[in-house]
CSV table of N, CA and C in Angstrom, one decimal:
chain,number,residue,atom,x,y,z
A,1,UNK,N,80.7,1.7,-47.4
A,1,UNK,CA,79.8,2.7,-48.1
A,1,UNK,C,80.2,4.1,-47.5
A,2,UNK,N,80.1,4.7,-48.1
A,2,UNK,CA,80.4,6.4,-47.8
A,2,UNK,C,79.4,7.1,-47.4
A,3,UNK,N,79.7,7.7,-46.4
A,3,UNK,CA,78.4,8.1,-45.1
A,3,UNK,C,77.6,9.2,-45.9
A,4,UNK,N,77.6,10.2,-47.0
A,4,UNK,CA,76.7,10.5,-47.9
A,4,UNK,C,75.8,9.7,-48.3
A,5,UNK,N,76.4,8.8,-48.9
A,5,UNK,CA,75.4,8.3,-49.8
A,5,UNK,C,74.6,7.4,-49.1
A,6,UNK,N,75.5,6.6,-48.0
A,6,UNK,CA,74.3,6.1,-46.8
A,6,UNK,C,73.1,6.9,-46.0
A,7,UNK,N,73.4,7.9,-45.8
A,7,UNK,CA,72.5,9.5,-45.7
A,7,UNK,C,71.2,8.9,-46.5
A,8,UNK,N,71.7,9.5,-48.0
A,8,UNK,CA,71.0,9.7,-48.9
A,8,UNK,C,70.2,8.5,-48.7
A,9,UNK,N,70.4,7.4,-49.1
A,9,UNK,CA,69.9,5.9,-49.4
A,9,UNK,C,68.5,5.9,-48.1
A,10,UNK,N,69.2,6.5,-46.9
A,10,UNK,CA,68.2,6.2,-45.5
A,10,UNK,C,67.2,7.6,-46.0
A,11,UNK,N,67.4,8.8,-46.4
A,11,UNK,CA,66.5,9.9,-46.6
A,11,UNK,C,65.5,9.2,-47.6
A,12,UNK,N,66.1,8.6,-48.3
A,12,UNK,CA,64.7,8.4,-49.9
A,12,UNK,C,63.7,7.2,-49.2
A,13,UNK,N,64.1,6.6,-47.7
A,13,UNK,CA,63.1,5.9,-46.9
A,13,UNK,C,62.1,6.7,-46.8
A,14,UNK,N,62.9,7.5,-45.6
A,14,UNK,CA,61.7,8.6,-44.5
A,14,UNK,C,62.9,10.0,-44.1
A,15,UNK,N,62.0,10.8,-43.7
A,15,UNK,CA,62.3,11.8,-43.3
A,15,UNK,C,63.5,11.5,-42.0
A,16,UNK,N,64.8,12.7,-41.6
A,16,UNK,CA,64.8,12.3,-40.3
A,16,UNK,C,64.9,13.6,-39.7
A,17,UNK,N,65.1,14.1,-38.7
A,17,UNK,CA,65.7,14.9,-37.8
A,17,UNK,C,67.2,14.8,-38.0
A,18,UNK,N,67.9,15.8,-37.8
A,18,UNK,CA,69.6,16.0,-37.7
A,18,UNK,C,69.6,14.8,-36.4
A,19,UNK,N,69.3,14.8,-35.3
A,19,UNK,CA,69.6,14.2,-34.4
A,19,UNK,C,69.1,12.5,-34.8
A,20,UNK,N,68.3,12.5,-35.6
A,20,UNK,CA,67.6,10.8,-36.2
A,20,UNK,C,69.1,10.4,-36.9
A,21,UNK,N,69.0,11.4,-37.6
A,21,UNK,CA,70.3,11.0,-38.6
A,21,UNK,C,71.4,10.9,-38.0
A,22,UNK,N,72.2,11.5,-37.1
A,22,UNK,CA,73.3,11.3,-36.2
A,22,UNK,C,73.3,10.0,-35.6
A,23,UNK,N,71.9,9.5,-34.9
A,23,UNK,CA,71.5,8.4,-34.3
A,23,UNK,C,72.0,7.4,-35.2
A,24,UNK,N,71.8,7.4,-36.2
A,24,UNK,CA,71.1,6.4,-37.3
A,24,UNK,C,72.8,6.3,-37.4
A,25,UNK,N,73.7,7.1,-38.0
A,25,UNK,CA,75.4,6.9,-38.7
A,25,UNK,C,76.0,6.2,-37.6
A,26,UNK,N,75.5,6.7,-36.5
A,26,UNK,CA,76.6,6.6,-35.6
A,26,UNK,C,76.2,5.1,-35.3
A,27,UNK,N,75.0,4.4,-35.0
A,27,UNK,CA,74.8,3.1,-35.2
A,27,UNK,C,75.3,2.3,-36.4
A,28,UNK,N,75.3,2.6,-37.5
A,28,UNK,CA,75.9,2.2,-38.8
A,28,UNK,C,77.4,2.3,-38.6
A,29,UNK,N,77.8,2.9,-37.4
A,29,UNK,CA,79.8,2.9,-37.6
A,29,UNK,C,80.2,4.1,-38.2
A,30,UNK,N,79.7,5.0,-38.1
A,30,UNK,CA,80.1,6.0,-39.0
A,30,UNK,C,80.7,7.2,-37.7
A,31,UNK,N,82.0,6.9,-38.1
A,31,UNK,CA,83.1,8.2,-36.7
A,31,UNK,C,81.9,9.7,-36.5
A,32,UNK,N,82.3,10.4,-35.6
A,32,UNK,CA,81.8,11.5,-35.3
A,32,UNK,C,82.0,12.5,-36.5
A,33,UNK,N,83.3,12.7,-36.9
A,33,UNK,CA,83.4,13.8,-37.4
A,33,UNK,C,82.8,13.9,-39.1
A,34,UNK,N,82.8,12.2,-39.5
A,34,UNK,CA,82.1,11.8,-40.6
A,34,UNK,C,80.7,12.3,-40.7
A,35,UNK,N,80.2,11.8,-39.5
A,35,UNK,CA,78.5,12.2,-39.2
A,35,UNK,C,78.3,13.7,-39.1
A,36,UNK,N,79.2,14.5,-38.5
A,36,UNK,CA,78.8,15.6,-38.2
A,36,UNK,C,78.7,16.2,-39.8
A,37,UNK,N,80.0,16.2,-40.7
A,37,UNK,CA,80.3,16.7,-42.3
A,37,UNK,C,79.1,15.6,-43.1
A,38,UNK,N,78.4,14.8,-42.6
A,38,UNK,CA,77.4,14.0,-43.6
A,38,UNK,C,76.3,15.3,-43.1
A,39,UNK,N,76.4,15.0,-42.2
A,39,UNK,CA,74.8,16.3,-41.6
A,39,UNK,C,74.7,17.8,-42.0
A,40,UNK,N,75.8,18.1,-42.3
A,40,UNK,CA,76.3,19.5,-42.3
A,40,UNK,C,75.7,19.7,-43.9
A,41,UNK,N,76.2,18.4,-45.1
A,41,UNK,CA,76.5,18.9,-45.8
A,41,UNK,C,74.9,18.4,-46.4
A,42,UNK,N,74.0,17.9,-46.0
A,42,UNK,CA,72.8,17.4,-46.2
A,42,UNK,C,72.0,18.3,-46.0
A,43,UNK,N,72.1,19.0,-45.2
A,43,UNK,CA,71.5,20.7,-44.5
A,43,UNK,C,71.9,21.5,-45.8
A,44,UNK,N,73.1,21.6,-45.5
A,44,UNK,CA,73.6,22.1,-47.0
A,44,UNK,C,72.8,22.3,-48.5
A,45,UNK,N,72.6,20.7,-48.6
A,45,UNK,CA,72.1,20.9,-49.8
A,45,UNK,C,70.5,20.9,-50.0
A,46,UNK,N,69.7,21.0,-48.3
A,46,UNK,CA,68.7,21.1,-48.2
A,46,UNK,C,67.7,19.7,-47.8
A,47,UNK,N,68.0,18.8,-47.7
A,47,UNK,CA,67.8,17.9,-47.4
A,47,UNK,C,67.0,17.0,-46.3
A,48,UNK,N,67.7,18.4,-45.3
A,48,UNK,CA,67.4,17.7,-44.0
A,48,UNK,C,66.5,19.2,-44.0
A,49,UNK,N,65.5,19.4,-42.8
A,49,UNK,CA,65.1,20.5,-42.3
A,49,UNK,C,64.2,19.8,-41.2
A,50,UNK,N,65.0,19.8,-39.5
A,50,UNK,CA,63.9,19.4,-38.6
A,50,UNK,C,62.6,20.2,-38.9
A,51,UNK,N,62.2,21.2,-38.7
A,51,UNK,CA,61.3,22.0,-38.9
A,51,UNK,C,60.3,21.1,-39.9
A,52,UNK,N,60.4,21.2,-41.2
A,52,UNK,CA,59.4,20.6,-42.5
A,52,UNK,C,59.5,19.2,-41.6
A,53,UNK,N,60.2,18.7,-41.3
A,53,UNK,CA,59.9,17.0,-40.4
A,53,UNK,C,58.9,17.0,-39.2
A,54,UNK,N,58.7,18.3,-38.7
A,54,UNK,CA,57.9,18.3,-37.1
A,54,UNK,C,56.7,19.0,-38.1
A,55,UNK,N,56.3,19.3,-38.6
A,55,UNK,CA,55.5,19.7,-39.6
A,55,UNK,C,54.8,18.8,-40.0
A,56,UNK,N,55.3,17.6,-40.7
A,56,UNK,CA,55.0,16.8,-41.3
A,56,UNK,C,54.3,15.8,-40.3
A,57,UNK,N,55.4,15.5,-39.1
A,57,UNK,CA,54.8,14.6,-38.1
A,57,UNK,C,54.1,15.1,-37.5
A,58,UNK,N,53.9,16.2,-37.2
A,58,UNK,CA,52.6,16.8,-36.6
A,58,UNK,C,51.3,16.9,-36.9
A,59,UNK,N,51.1,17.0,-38.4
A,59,UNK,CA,49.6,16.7,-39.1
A,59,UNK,C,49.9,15.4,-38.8
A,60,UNK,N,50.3,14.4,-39.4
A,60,UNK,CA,50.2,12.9,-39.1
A,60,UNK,C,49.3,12.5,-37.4
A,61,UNK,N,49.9,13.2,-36.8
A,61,UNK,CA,49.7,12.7,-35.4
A,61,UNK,C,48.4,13.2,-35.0
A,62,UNK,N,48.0,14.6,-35.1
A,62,UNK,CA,47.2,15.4,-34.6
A,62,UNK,C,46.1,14.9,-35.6
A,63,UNK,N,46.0,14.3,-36.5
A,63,UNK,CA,45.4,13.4,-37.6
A,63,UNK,C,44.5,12.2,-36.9
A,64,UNK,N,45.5,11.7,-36.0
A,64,UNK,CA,45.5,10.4,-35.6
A,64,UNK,C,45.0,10.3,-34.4
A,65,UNK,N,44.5,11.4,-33.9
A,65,UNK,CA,44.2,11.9,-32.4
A,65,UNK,C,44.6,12.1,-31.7
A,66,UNK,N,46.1,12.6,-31.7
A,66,UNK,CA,47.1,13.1,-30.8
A,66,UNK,C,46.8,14.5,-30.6
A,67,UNK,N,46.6,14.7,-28.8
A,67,UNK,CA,46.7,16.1,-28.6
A,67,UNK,C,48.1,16.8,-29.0
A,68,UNK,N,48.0,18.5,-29.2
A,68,UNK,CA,49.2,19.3,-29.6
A,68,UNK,C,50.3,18.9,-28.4
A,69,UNK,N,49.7,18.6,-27.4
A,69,UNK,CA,50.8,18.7,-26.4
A,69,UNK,C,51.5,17.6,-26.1
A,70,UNK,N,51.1,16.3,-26.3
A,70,UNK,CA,51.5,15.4,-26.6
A,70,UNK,C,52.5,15.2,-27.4
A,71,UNK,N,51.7,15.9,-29.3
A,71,UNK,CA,53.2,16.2,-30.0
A,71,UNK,C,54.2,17.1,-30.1
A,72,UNK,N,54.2,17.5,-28.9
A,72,UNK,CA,55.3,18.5,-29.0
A,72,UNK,C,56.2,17.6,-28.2
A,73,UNK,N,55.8,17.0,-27.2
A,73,UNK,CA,56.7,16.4,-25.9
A,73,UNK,C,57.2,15.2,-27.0
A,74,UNK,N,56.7,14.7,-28.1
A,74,UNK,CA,56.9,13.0,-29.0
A,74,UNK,C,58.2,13.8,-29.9
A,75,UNK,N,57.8,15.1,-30.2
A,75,UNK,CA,58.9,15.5,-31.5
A,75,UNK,C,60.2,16.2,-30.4
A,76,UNK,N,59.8,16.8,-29.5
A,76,UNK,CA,60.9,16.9,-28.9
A,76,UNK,C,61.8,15.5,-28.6
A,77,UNK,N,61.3,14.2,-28.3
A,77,UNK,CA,62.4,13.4,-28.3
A,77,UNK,C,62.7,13.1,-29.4
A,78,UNK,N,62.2,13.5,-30.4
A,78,UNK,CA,63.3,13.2,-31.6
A,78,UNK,C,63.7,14.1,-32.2
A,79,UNK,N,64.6,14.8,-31.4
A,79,UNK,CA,65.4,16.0,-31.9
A,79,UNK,C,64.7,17.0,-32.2
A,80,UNK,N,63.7,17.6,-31.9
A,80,UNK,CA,63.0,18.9,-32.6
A,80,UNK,C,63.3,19.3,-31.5
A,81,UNK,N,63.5,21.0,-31.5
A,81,UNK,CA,63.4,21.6,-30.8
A,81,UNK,C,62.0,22.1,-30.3
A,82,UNK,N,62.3,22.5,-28.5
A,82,UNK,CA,61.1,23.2,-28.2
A,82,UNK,C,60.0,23.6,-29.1
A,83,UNK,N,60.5,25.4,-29.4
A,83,UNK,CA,60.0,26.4,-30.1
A,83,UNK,C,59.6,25.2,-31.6
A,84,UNK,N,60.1,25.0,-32.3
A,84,UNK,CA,59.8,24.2,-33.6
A,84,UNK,C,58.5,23.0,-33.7
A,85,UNK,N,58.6,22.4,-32.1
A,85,UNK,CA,57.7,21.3,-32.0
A,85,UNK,C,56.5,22.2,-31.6
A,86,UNK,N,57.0,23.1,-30.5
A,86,UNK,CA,55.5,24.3,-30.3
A,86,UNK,C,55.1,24.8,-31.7
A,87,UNK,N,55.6,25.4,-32.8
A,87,UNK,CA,54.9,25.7,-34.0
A,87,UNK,C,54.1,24.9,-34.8
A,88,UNK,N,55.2,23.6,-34.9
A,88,UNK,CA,54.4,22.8,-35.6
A,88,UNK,C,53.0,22.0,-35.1
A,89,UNK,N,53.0,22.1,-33.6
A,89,UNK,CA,52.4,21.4,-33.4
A,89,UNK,C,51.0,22.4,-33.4
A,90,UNK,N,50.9,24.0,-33.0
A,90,UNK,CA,49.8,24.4,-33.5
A,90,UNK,C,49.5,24.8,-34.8
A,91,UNK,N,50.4,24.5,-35.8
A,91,UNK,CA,50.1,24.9,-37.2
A,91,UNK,C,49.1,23.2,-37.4
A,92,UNK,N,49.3,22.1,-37.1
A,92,UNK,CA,48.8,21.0,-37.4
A,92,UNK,C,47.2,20.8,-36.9
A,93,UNK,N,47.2,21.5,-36.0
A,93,UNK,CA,45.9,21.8,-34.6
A,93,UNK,C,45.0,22.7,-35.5
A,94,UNK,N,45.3,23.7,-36.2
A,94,UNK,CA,44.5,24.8,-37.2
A,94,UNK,C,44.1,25.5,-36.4
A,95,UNK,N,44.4,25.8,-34.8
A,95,UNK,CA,43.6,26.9,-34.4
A,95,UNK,C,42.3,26.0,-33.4
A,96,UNK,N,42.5,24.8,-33.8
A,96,UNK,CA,41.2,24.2,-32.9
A,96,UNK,C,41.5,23.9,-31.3
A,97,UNK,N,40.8,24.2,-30.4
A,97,UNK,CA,40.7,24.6,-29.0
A,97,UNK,C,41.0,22.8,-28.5
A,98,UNK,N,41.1,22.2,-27.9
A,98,UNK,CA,42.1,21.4,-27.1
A,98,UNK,C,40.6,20.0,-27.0
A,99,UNK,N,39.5,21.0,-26.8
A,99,UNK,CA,38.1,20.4,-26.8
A,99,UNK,C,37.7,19.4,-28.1
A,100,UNK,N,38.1,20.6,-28.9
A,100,UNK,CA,37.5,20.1,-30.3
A,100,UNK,C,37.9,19.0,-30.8
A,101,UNK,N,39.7,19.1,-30.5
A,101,UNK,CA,40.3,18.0,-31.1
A,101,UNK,C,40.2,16.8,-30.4
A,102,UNK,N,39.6,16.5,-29.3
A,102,UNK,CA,39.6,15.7,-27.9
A,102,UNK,C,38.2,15.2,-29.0
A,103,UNK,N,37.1,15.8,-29.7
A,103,UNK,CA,35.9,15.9,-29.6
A,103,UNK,C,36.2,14.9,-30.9
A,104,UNK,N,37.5,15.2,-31.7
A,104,UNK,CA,37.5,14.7,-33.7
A,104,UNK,C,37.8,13.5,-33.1
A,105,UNK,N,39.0,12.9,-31.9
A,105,UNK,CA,39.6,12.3,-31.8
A,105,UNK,C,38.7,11.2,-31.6
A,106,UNK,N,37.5,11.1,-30.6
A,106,UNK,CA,36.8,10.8,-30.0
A,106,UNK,C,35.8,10.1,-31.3
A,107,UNK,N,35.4,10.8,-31.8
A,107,UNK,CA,34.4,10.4,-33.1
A,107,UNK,C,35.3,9.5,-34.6
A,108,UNK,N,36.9,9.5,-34.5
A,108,UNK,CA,37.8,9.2,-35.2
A,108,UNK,C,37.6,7.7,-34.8
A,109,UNK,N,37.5,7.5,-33.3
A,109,UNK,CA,37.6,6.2,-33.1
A,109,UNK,C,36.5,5.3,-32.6
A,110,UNK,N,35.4,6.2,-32.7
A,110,UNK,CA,33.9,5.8,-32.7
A,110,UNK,C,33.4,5.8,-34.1
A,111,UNK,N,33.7,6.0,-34.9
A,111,UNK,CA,33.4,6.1,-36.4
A,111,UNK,C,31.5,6.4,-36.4
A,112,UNK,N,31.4,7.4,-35.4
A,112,UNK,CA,29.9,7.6,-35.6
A,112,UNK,C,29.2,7.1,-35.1
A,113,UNK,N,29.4,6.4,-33.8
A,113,UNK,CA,28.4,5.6,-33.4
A,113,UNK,C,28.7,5.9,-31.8
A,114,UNK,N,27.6,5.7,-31.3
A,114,UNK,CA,28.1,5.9,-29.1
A,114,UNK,C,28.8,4.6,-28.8
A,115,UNK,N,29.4,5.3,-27.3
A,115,UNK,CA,30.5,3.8,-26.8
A,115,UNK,C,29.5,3.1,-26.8
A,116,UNK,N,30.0,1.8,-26.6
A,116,UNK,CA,28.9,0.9,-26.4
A,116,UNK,C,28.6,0.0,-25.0
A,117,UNK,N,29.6,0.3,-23.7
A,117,UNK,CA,29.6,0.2,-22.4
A,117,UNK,C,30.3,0.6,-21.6
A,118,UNK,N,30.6,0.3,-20.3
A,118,UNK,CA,31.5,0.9,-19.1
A,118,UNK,C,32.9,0.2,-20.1
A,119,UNK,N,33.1,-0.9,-20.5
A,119,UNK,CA,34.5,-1.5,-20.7
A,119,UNK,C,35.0,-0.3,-22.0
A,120,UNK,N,34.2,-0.2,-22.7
A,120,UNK,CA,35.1,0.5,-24.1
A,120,UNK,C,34.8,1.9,-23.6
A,121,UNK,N,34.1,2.7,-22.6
A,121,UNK,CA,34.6,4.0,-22.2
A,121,UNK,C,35.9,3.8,-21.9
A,122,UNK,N,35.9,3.0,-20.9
A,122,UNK,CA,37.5,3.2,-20.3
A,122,UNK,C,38.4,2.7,-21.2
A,123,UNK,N,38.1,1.8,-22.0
A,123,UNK,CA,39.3,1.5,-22.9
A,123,UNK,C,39.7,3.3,-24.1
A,124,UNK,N,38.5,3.4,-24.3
A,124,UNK,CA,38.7,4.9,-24.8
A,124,UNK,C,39.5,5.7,-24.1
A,125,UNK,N,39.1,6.0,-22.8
A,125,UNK,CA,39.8,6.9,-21.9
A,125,UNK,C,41.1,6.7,-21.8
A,126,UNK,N,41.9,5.2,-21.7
A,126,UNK,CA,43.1,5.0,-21.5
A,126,UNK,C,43.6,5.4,-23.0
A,127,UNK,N,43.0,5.3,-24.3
A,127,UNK,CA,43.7,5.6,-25.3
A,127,UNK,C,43.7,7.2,-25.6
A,128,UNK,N,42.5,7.7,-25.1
A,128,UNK,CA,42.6,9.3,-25.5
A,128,UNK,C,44.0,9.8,-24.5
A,129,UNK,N,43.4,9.2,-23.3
A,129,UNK,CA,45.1,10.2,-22.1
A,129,UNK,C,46.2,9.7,-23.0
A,130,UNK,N,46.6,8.3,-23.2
A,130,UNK,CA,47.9,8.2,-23.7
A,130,UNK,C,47.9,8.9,-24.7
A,131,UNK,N,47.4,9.3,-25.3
A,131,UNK,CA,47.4,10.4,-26.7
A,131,UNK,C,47.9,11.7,-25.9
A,132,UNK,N,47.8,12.0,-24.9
A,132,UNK,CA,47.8,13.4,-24.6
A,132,UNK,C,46.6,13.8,-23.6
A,133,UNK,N,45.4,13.9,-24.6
A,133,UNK,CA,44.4,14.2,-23.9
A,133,UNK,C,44.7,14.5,-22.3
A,134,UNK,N,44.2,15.7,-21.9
A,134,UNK,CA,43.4,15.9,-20.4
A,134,UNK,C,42.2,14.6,-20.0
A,135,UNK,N,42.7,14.2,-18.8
A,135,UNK,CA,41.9,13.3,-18.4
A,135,UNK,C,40.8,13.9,-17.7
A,136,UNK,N,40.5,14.8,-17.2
A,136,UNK,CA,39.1,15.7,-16.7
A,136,UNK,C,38.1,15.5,-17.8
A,137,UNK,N,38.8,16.0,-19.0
A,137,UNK,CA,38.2,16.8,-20.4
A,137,UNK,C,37.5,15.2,-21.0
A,138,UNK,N,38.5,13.9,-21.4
A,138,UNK,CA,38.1,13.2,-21.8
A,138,UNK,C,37.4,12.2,-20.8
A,139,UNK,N,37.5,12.4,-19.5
A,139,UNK,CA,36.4,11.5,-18.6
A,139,UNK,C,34.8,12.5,-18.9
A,140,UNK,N,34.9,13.9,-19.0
A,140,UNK,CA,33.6,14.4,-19.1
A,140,UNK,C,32.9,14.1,-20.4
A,141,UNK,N,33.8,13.8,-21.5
A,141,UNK,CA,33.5,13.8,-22.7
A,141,UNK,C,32.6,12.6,-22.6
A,142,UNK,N,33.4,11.5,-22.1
A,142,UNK,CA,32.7,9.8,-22.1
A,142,UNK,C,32.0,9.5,-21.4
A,143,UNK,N,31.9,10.9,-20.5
A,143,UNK,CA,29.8,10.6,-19.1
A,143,UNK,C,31.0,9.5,-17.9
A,144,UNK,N,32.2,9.6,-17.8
A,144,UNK,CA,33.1,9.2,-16.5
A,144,UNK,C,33.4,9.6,-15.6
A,145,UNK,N,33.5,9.1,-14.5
A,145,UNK,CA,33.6,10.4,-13.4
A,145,UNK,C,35.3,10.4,-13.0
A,146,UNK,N,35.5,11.3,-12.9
A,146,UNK,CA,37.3,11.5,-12.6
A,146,UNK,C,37.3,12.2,-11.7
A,147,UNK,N,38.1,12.0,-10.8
A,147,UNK,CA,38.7,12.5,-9.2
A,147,UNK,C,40.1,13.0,-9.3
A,148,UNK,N,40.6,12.2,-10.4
A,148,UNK,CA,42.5,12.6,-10.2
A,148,UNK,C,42.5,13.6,-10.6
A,149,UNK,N,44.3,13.1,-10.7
A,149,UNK,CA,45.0,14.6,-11.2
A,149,UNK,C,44.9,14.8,-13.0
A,150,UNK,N,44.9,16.0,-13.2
A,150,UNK,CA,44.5,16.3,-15.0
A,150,UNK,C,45.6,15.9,-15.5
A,151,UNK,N,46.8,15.6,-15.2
A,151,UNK,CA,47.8,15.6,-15.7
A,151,UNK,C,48.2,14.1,-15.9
């Protein structure tokens, strides 16, 4: 198959990054210089734009209870740049303070109702940090007491 139209075939799935897409040919057998002129010419015709991709997966995520900072460090491994994962990820955020989103996140997965013991705080807590979340912010949020490090 000819590494365009294999391009194309994998784009009408999902979105990729230049670098998803490189990943992707070059696992399919597709030589370097093939992949680079598949990439080039998919940019070309508009196709690709990391940017509109870190955009996209950034509302998804920050949706989902992902802190900004979180998605910036998830889209950077997949080829976004720095600067581009930092945009997208506070365009996705709207301006809302680190609290607030900690606060949606929190109520996202409590669907309106209080925790309901010591076990599902902490089971919360372990899923807000792996999200990102500050663990200060989200042990104060859940009435936890935290000693460590915020990081």
């Amino acid at each position: 198959m000819i590494p365009l139209d294999r391009a194309l075939r994998m784009l009408a799935r999902k979105a990729y990054t230049v670098l998803e897409m490189e990943r992707a040919l070059a696992k399919a057998g597709v030589g370097e210089r093939e992949r680079n002129e598949t990439v080039a010419r998919l940019r070309e015709l508009g196709y690709m734009d990391d940017l509109e991709v870190a955009r996209a997966r950034a509302r998804t995520l920050i949706g989902r209870g992902a802190a900004p900072r979180w998605v910036e460090r998830r889209l950077g491994e997949q080829g976004v740049s720095q600067d581009q994962a930092r945009s997208a990820a506070g365009e996705a955020a709207e301006g809302a303070s680190e609290a607030d989103l900690l606060d949606r996140a929190l109520r996202r997965r409590l669907r309106g109702r209080a925790p309901g013991g010591e076990k599902e705080r902490r089971s919360l807590f372990r899923a807000l940090v792996a999200k990102g979340h500050r663990p200060v912010q989200v042990a104060r949020a859940l009435g936890l007491e935290w000693n460590g490090d915020d990081e």
